[in-house]
Amino acid sequence: MPLIASTYGKGRVRVMRLTREGDHHTPRELTLTVLMKGAFDAAWTAGDNRACVATDSVKNIVNVTAAKNLSLDKEAFVEAVAAVFLDTYPQIEEVTIEGLETRWLRYAVAGEPHGHTFTLDANGTGFVRLVASRGARVLQSGLRNFTFMKTTQSGWSDFVDDGYCTLPDTTDRIAATAMDATWTWTRPPADYAAANADILTHLLTVFGTTYSLGVQDSMYRMGETVLAAIPEVGEIGFAMPNKHYIPINLAPFGLANANTVFLPTDEPHGQIVATIGRG
């Protein structure tokens, strides 16, 4: 039987890089998955491991590259890791590296940012993905599970009335989501960290300051705004679950509910997915 597709590597390779400038430290923590494709079929079909790079080596390459590149942004860091694999092993045709970033916030003591005290930013996880071959590479950055909400200026109406739907039209509802967003770079920005922060600012500003006819409507305009503002981004993709807040029926208790009391529900949830690119 033919081997249709195969890949292997190392998952959950965790590494913290710490830049020390006197008493001012900067932590950079990533959890990486590194997967290789290439001339490894014999390991599956013939039990022949002679071309295989040990996954222990994969872990050690990440750690050694980290030690040599303490200050790189996550985007430049995965590029450096990929270069080691492609430069060292001719049997590797393609390496895919995905990283989830643990983000640390600098703690302020008496109103002043402290040099080496941090708190965990629990809202969302930074994301990076690189697919690199000898002829091409695609680098993406983004966020996973970044949660935000607005309590008005959102509606959902004029959808199909098919005899199955029990959801009433509304022009004033809570809109909340735990967003996965991924943007693809066509060229490096001047500063990845600054560009990523700028992208998030644009996303939240559009969401928060404009009326939403639905998650689809907001999502499209959020993507348009990022593409207009950040020329280095070629496209941006979203997966945004609609985290519902359902108005509770208080009528049995003789009370009105003027959009002030809600039942939070995470599941089942609406799931809205799209990619916005350049024409």
Short mmCIF file of C-alpha atoms in Angstrom, two decimals:
data_model
loop_
_atom_site.label_atom_id
_atom_site.label_comp_id
_atom_site.label_asym_id
_atom_site.label_seq_id
_atom_site.Cartn_x
_atom_site.Cartn_y
_atom_site.Cartn_z
CA MET A 1 0.00 0.00 0.00
CA PRO A 2 1.35 3.47 -0.83
CA LEU A 3 2.39 5.90 1.84
CA ILE A 4 0.28 8.93 0.91
CA ALA A 5 1.70 11.53 3.27
CA SER A 6 3.99 11.66 6.27
CA THR A 7 5.61 14.10 8.64
CA TYR A 8 7.22 13.90 12.04
CA GLY A 9 9.05 16.00 14.59
CA LYS A 10 8.72 17.26 18.14
CA GLY A 11 5.77 18.79 19.92
CA ARG A 12 5.49 21.04 22.97
CA VAL A 13 9.11 22.14 22.90
CA ARG A 14 9.06 24.85 25.53
CA VAL A 15 11.74 27.51 25.70
CA MET A 16 12.07 30.80 27.57
CA ARG A 17 14.53 33.38 26.29
CA LEU A 18 15.52 36.14 28.70
CA THR A 19 17.32 39.27 27.58
CA ARG A 20 19.16 40.97 30.42
CA GLU A 21 20.16 44.61 30.14
CA GLY A 22 21.33 45.41 33.63
CA ASP A 23 18.26 45.29 35.85
CA HIS A 24 15.94 45.50 32.83
CA HIS A 25 14.98 42.01 31.66
CA THR A 26 12.74 40.95 28.77
CA PRO A 27 11.26 37.42 28.79
CA ARG A 28 10.29 35.66 25.56
CA GLU A 29 8.54 32.32 26.08
CA LEU A 30 7.36 29.97 23.33
CA THR A 31 5.92 26.47 23.05
CA LEU A 32 6.89 25.08 19.65
CA THR A 33 5.86 22.23 17.37
CA VAL A 34 8.47 21.41 14.72
CA LEU A 35 7.52 18.99 11.91
CA MET A 36 9.72 17.80 9.06
CA LYS A 37 8.91 16.49 5.59
CA GLY A 38 11.43 14.91 3.26
CA ALA A 39 13.18 11.68 2.35
CA PHE A 40 11.93 9.74 5.36
CA ASP A 41 9.47 7.32 3.75
CA ALA A 42 11.69 4.29 4.44
CA ALA A 43 11.20 4.76 8.18
CA TRP A 44 7.51 3.98 7.62
CA THR A 45 7.69 1.42 4.83
CA ALA A 46 10.93 -0.45 5.57
CA GLY A 47 11.81 0.29 9.19
CA ASP A 48 14.89 2.13 7.89
CA ASN A 49 15.74 5.11 10.13
CA ARG A 50 19.06 6.09 8.54
CA ALA A 51 17.70 9.38 7.13
CA CYS A 52 15.76 10.29 10.27
CA VAL A 53 16.71 13.23 12.44
CA ALA A 54 16.08 12.25 16.05
CA THR A 55 13.33 14.25 17.70
CA ASP A 56 15.77 14.76 20.57
CA SER A 57 17.91 16.67 18.07
CA VAL A 58 14.88 18.76 17.14
CA LYS A 59 14.46 19.83 20.76
CA ASN A 60 18.17 20.57 21.11
CA ILE A 61 18.26 22.62 17.91
CA VAL A 62 15.47 24.81 19.29
CA ASN A 63 17.35 25.28 22.55
CA VAL A 64 20.70 25.99 20.92
CA THR A 65 19.10 28.47 18.50
CA ALA A 66 17.43 30.13 21.47
CA ALA A 67 20.74 30.49 23.27
CA LYS A 68 22.26 32.12 20.20
CA ASN A 69 19.29 34.43 19.52
CA LEU A 70 17.99 35.76 22.81
CA SER A 71 16.47 38.97 21.48
CA LEU A 72 14.74 37.89 18.25
CA ASP A 73 10.99 38.39 17.90
CA LYS A 74 9.12 35.11 17.59
CA GLU A 75 8.85 35.56 13.82
CA ALA A 76 12.59 35.99 13.36
CA PHE A 77 13.26 33.20 15.85
CA VAL A 78 11.30 30.55 13.93
CA GLU A 79 13.09 31.70 10.77
CA ALA A 80 16.41 31.07 12.54
CA VAL A 81 15.28 27.62 13.69
CA ALA A 82 14.10 26.69 10.20
CA ALA A 83 17.42 27.78 8.73
CA VAL A 84 19.31 25.33 10.95
CA PHE A 85 17.20 22.41 9.72
CA LEU A 86 17.38 23.32 6.03
CA ASP A 87 21.10 24.15 6.15
CA THR A 88 22.07 21.05 8.15
CA TYR A 89 19.97 18.22 6.71
CA PRO A 90 19.74 17.82 2.91
CA GLN A 91 17.05 15.14 3.32
CA ILE A 92 14.61 17.70 4.74
CA GLU A 93 12.43 19.21 2.03
CA GLU A 94 10.17 21.31 4.25
CA VAL A 95 9.93 22.22 7.92
CA THR A 96 6.81 23.58 9.58
CA ILE A 97 7.19 25.39 12.88
CA GLU A 98 4.26 26.56 14.95
CA GLY A 99 4.73 28.46 18.18
CA LEU A 100 2.37 29.60 20.91
CA GLU A 101 3.62 32.58 22.85
CA THR A 102 3.22 32.96 26.60
CA ARG A 103 3.06 36.71 27.03
CA TRP A 104 4.33 38.43 30.15
CA LEU A 105 3.32 41.92 31.26
CA ARG A 106 5.86 44.10 33.04
CA TYR A 107 4.63 44.81 36.57
CA ALA A 108 4.56 48.39 37.82
CA VAL A 109 5.82 49.14 41.32
CA ALA A 110 4.66 52.49 42.68
CA GLY A 111 3.60 53.40 39.17
CA GLU A 112 6.99 52.64 37.62
CA PRO A 113 7.56 49.64 35.29
CA HIS A 114 9.73 47.16 37.17
CA GLY A 115 12.84 45.76 35.57
CA HIS A 116 12.28 42.09 36.27
CA THR A 117 8.82 41.51 37.71
CA PHE A 118 6.03 40.33 35.39
CA THR A 119 2.47 39.09 35.47
CA LEU A 120 1.00 36.61 33.01
CA ASP A 121 -1.17 38.07 30.28
CA ALA A 122 -3.95 35.52 30.40
CA ASN A 123 -5.96 36.97 27.53
CA GLY A 124 -5.06 35.12 24.40
CA THR A 125 -1.90 33.48 23.15
CA GLY A 126 0.45 34.84 20.54
CA PHE A 127 0.82 32.60 17.48
CA VAL A 128 3.49 32.13 14.82
CA ARG A 129 3.71 29.63 11.96
CA LEU A 130 6.45 29.18 9.38
CA VAL A 131 6.45 26.77 6.44
CA ALA A 132 9.92 26.84 4.90
CA SER A 133 11.34 24.93 1.96
CA ARG A 134 14.43 25.54 -0.10
CA GLY A 135 12.49 27.58 -2.62
CA ALA A 136 9.89 29.41 -0.60
CA ARG A 137 8.61 30.27 2.84
CA VAL A 138 5.32 31.46 4.28
CA LEU A 139 5.38 33.25 7.64
CA GLN A 140 2.23 33.94 9.65
CA SER A 141 1.61 35.62 12.98
CA GLY A 142 -1.54 35.97 15.00
CA LEU A 143 -3.48 35.40 18.17
CA ARG A 144 -5.35 32.46 19.61
CA ASN A 145 -8.33 32.68 21.96
CA PHE A 146 -8.17 36.46 22.39
CA THR A 147 -11.42 37.32 24.15
CA PHE A 148 -13.25 40.62 23.91
CA MET A 149 -16.78 41.94 24.15
CA LYS A 150 -19.00 44.93 23.65
CA THR A 151 -22.31 45.26 25.42
CA THR A 152 -24.21 47.19 22.75
CA GLN A 153 -23.94 48.44 19.15
CA SER A 154 -24.46 44.93 17.77
CA GLY A 155 -27.41 43.20 16.15
CA TRP A 156 -28.50 40.15 14.17
CA SER A 157 -31.61 40.37 12.01
CA ASP A 158 -33.17 39.58 8.60
CA PHE A 159 -31.80 36.00 8.59
CA VAL A 160 -33.71 33.03 7.17
CA ASP A 161 -37.05 32.30 8.85
CA ASP A 162 -37.32 28.60 8.06
CA GLY A 163 -39.64 27.20 10.67
CA TYR A 164 -36.75 25.79 12.69
CA CYS A 165 -35.26 28.97 14.09
CA THR A 166 -36.46 30.20 17.48
CA LEU A 167 -34.08 33.15 17.61
CA PRO A 168 -35.76 36.56 17.43
CA ASP A 169 -34.32 39.47 15.46
CA THR A 170 -32.42 41.97 17.55
CA THR A 171 -30.71 45.28 16.91
CA ASP A 172 -29.14 45.57 20.36
CA ARG A 173 -27.25 42.65 21.83
CA ILE A 174 -23.99 41.75 23.53
CA ALA A 175 -21.28 40.73 21.07
CA ALA A 176 -18.46 38.61 22.48
CA THR A 177 -15.91 36.29 20.94
CA ALA A 178 -12.71 34.38 21.65
CA MET A 179 -10.90 35.23 18.42
CA ASP A 180 -8.31 33.22 16.54
CA ALA A 181 -6.69 35.54 14.00
CA THR A 182 -3.83 34.73 11.63
CA TRP A 183 -2.13 37.20 9.33
CA THR A 184 0.30 36.28 6.57
CA TRP A 185 3.36 38.41 5.95
CA THR A 186 4.40 39.21 2.40
CA ARG A 187 7.56 40.92 3.65
CA PRO A 188 9.01 41.71 7.08
CA PRO A 189 7.78 44.86 8.81
CA ALA A 190 10.27 47.20 10.43
CA ASP A 191 9.39 45.68 13.81
CA TYR A 192 7.28 42.53 14.20
CA ALA A 193 6.27 43.24 17.78
CA ALA A 194 5.16 46.78 16.97
CA ALA A 195 3.29 45.65 13.85
CA ASN A 196 1.51 42.85 15.73
CA ALA A 197 0.46 45.27 18.46
CA ASP A 198 -0.74 47.74 15.82
CA ILE A 199 -2.82 45.02 14.15
CA LEU A 200 -4.54 44.16 17.42
CA THR A 201 -5.27 47.84 18.03
CA HIS A 202 -6.91 48.15 14.62
CA LEU A 203 -8.98 45.00 15.18
CA LEU A 204 -10.30 46.11 18.55
CA THR A 205 -10.90 49.69 17.45
CA VAL A 206 -13.07 48.65 14.51
CA PHE A 207 -14.95 46.13 16.65
CA GLY A 208 -15.52 48.51 19.52
CA THR A 209 -16.35 51.76 17.76
CA THR A 210 -18.61 50.70 14.88
CA TYR A 211 -22.05 49.15 14.79
CA SER A 212 -22.02 45.44 14.00
CA LEU A 213 -24.71 43.86 11.82
CA GLY A 214 -23.25 40.48 12.79
CA VAL A 215 -19.91 38.86 13.50
CA GLN A 216 -19.46 38.43 9.73
CA ASP A 217 -19.91 42.17 9.20
CA SER A 218 -17.42 43.14 11.91
CA MET A 219 -14.93 40.49 10.88
CA TYR A 220 -14.79 41.69 7.28
CA ARG A 221 -14.32 45.34 8.24
CA MET A 222 -11.68 44.42 10.83
CA GLY A 223 -9.74 42.57 8.15
CA GLU A 224 -10.12 45.39 5.63
CA THR A 225 -8.76 47.88 8.13
CA VAL A 226 -5.68 45.78 8.91
CA LEU A 227 -4.87 45.31 5.22
CA ALA A 228 -5.27 49.04 4.57
CA ALA A 229 -3.04 49.98 7.49
CA ILE A 230 -0.31 47.31 7.36
CA PRO A 231 1.13 46.92 3.85
CA GLU A 232 3.34 44.00 4.87
CA VAL A 233 0.26 41.81 5.53
CA GLY A 234 -1.04 39.92 2.49
CA GLU A 235 -4.12 38.38 4.05
CA ILE A 236 -5.76 37.86 7.41
CA GLY A 237 -7.91 34.96 8.53
CA PHE A 238 -10.33 34.73 11.43
CA ALA A 239 -12.18 32.10 13.41
CA MET A 240 -14.55 33.87 15.79
CA PRO A 241 -17.02 31.90 17.89
CA ASN A 242 -20.09 33.88 18.81
CA LYS A 243 -20.14 33.65 22.62
CA HIS A 244 -23.81 34.11 23.36
CA TYR A 245 -25.30 36.11 26.19
CA ILE A 246 -28.99 35.23 26.19
CA PRO A 247 -31.47 37.61 27.84
CA ILE A 248 -33.12 35.78 30.73
CA ASN A 249 -36.90 35.67 30.75
CA LEU A 250 -37.92 37.37 33.98
CA ALA A 251 -41.62 37.62 33.14
CA PRO A 252 -42.59 34.63 35.34
CA PHE A 253 -41.33 36.69 38.25
CA GLY A 254 -43.23 39.81 37.25
CA LEU A 255 -40.08 41.57 36.13
CA ALA A 256 -39.03 43.17 32.86
CA ASN A 257 -35.59 42.59 31.37
CA ALA A 258 -34.39 45.71 29.61
CA ASN A 259 -31.30 43.99 28.17
CA THR A 260 -29.63 43.94 31.55
CA VAL A 261 -29.68 40.31 32.75
CA PHE A 262 -28.19 37.54 30.62
CA LEU A 263 -27.32 33.86 30.66
CA PRO A 264 -23.70 33.42 29.48
CA THR A 265 -23.35 30.38 27.20
CA ASP A 266 -20.14 29.12 25.62
CA GLU A 267 -21.69 26.15 23.84
CA PRO A 268 -23.17 25.50 21.49
CA HIS A 269 -21.87 28.64 19.84
CA GLY A 270 -21.96 30.16 16.39
CA GLN A 271 -18.68 29.63 14.53
CA ILE A 272 -17.75 32.24 11.94
CA VAL A 273 -14.64 31.79 9.78
CA ALA A 274 -13.26 33.87 6.91
CA THR A 275 -10.07 35.05 5.22
CA ILE A 276 -9.73 38.56 3.80
CA GLY A 277 -7.02 39.25 1.24
CA ARG A 278 -5.88 41.82 -1.26
CA GLY A 279 -7.49 42.11 -4.68
#
